[in-house]
Amino acid sequence: MTDLDALHIRELRLWAHVGVLEHERRDGQWFRLDITLSLDLSRPAADDDLSGSVDYNRTIAALQELAAGLRCLTIEHFSEQVLDRLESLHGPLPVWLRLCKCAPPVSGFDGWVAVERVRHGASRPTA
């Protein structure tokens, strides 16, 4: 794949009902999403025209709506739903994402867990 420009959305906080434990699906919890969409931004950069780019406002709203209605067991499935929603909005762009469960219910653990996914030949972002 040739080098493309990229649009990054970082630290999007999403409330979702995802988890293996019943109370996680019932009560919900915070997730953090980082996305990189690779595309050619030369036309919108030159023309100052959003139609050749990605409307990040629309993207964020769609992902918030997805998360609010989702009920599932795994962050892997959640990430697949995010990738599907991004593709339905923007077509088959190369996309990378990291979806973090901010406070997994694991005794004695104060960190986060995450999955990283790619679609359509995306690579890990450097930013």
CSV table of C-alpha atoms in Angstrom, one decimal:
chain,number,residue,atom,x,y,z
A,1,MET,CA,0.0,0.0,0.0
A,2,THR,CA,1.3,3.4,-0.8
A,3,ASP,CA,1.5,6.1,1.9
A,4,LEU,CA,-1.7,7.8,2.5
A,5,ASP,CA,-2.7,10.8,4.6
A,6,ALA,CA,-4.5,10.0,7.8
A,7,LEU,CA,-7.3,11.3,10.0
A,8,HIS,CA,-6.9,10.4,13.6
A,9,ILE,CA,-9.6,10.3,16.3
A,10,ARG,CA,-8.1,9.8,19.7
A,11,GLU,CA,-9.5,9.0,23.1
A,12,LEU,CA,-13.1,8.9,22.2
A,13,ARG,CA,-14.9,7.8,25.4
A,14,LEU,CA,-17.8,5.5,24.8
A,15,TRP,CA,-20.3,4.1,27.4
A,16,ALA,CA,-21.2,0.5,26.4
A,17,HIS,CA,-22.7,-2.6,27.8
A,18,VAL,CA,-20.0,-5.0,27.0
A,19,GLY,CA,-18.5,-7.8,29.1
A,20,VAL,CA,-18.4,-11.4,30.0
A,21,LEU,CA,-19.9,-10.7,33.5
A,22,GLU,CA,-23.6,-10.1,33.6
A,23,HIS,CA,-23.3,-6.8,35.6
A,24,GLU,CA,-21.0,-5.4,32.9
A,25,ARG,CA,-23.7,-5.9,30.3
A,26,ARG,CA,-26.4,-4.7,32.6
A,27,ASP,CA,-24.7,-1.6,34.1
A,28,GLY,CA,-22.3,-0.6,31.3
A,29,GLN,CA,-18.8,0.8,31.6
A,30,TRP,CA,-16.4,3.2,29.9
A,31,PHE,CA,-14.4,2.3,26.8
A,32,ARG,CA,-11.8,4.4,25.0
A,33,LEU,CA,-11.4,4.2,21.2
A,34,ASP,CA,-8.5,5.4,19.0
A,35,ILE,CA,-9.0,5.3,15.3
A,36,THR,CA,-6.9,6.1,12.2
A,37,LEU,CA,-8.5,6.3,8.8
A,38,SER,CA,-6.1,6.4,5.9
A,39,LEU,CA,-7.1,8.4,2.8
A,40,ASP,CA,-5.9,10.9,0.3
A,41,LEU,CA,-6.5,14.4,1.9
A,42,SER,CA,-4.9,16.4,-0.9
A,43,ARG,CA,-8.2,17.5,-2.5
A,44,PRO,CA,-9.9,18.7,0.7
A,45,ALA,CA,-6.7,20.4,1.8
A,46,ALA,CA,-6.4,22.3,-1.5
A,47,ASP,CA,-10.2,23.0,-2.0
A,48,ASP,CA,-11.2,23.5,1.6
A,49,ASP,CA,-14.1,21.1,0.9
A,50,LEU,CA,-15.2,18.4,3.4
A,51,SER,CA,-16.7,16.2,0.8
A,52,GLY,CA,-13.3,14.7,-0.1
A,53,SER,CA,-12.5,13.9,3.6
A,54,VAL,CA,-14.1,12.2,6.6
A,55,ASP,CA,-16.6,14.2,8.6
A,56,TYR,CA,-15.3,13.3,12.1
A,57,ASN,CA,-18.4,14.9,13.8
A,58,ARG,CA,-20.6,12.5,11.9
A,59,THR,CA,-18.2,9.6,12.6
A,60,ILE,CA,-18.1,10.3,16.4
A,61,ALA,CA,-21.9,10.6,16.6
A,62,ALA,CA,-22.4,7.3,14.8
A,63,LEU,CA,-19.9,5.5,17.1
A,64,GLN,CA,-21.6,7.0,20.2
A,65,GLU,CA,-24.9,5.8,18.9
A,66,LEU,CA,-23.5,2.3,18.2
A,67,ALA,CA,-22.0,2.0,21.7
A,68,ALA,CA,-25.2,3.2,23.4
A,69,GLY,CA,-27.2,0.4,21.8
A,70,LEU,CA,-24.7,-2.4,22.0
A,71,ARG,CA,-25.0,-5.5,24.2
A,72,CYS,CA,-22.3,-8.1,23.8
A,73,LEU,CA,-19.7,-10.2,25.6
A,74,THR,CA,-16.4,-9.3,24.2
A,75,ILE,CA,-14.4,-6.2,23.2
A,76,GLU,CA,-13.4,-8.2,20.1
A,77,HIS,CA,-17.0,-8.2,19.0
A,78,PHE,CA,-17.4,-4.6,19.9
A,79,SER,CA,-14.4,-3.7,17.8
A,80,GLU,CA,-15.9,-5.6,14.8
A,81,GLN,CA,-19.1,-3.6,15.1
A,82,VAL,CA,-17.0,-0.4,15.1
A,83,LEU,CA,-15.1,-1.5,12.0
A,84,ASP,CA,-18.4,-2.4,10.3
A,85,ARG,CA,-19.9,1.0,11.2
A,86,LEU,CA,-16.9,2.9,9.9
A,87,GLU,CA,-17.0,1.0,6.6
A,88,SER,CA,-20.8,1.7,6.3
A,89,LEU,CA,-20.1,5.4,6.8
A,90,HIS,CA,-16.9,5.8,4.7
A,91,GLY,CA,-16.5,2.8,2.5
A,92,PRO,CA,-13.5,0.4,2.5
A,93,LEU,CA,-10.8,2.8,3.8
A,94,PRO,CA,-7.8,1.4,5.5
A,95,VAL,CA,-8.6,1.7,9.2
A,96,TRP,CA,-6.7,0.9,12.4
A,97,LEU,CA,-8.3,1.0,15.8
A,98,ARG,CA,-7.5,0.4,19.4
A,99,LEU,CA,-10.5,-0.3,21.7
A,100,CYS,CA,-9.7,-0.2,25.4
A,101,LYS,CA,-11.8,-1.4,28.4
A,102,CYS,CA,-10.9,1.4,30.8
A,103,ALA,CA,-11.5,-0.5,34.1
A,104,PRO,CA,-11.8,-4.2,33.6
A,105,PRO,CA,-13.2,-6.0,36.7
A,106,VAL,CA,-10.1,-7.9,37.6
A,107,SER,CA,-9.2,-8.1,41.3
A,108,GLY,CA,-5.9,-6.3,42.0
A,109,PHE,CA,-5.6,-4.9,38.5
A,110,ASP,CA,-5.5,-1.2,38.0
A,111,GLY,CA,-4.8,-1.0,34.2
A,112,TRP,CA,-6.7,-1.3,31.0
A,113,VAL,CA,-7.0,-4.0,28.4
A,114,ALA,CA,-7.4,-3.4,24.7
A,115,VAL,CA,-7.7,-5.0,21.2
A,116,GLU,CA,-6.0,-3.5,18.1
A,117,ARG,CA,-7.6,-4.2,14.8
A,118,VAL,CA,-6.9,-3.4,11.2
A,119,ARG,CA,-9.0,-3.5,8.0
A,120,HIS,CA,-8.2,-3.0,4.3
A,121,GLY,CA,-4.4,-3.0,4.6
A,122,ALA,CA,-4.1,-0.4,7.3
A,123,SER,CA,-0.9,-0.1,9.3
A,124,ARG,CA,-0.3,0.9,12.9
A,125,PRO,CA,-0.2,4.7,13.1
A,126,THR,CA,2.8,6.6,14.2
A,127,ALA,CA,0.8,9.5,15.8
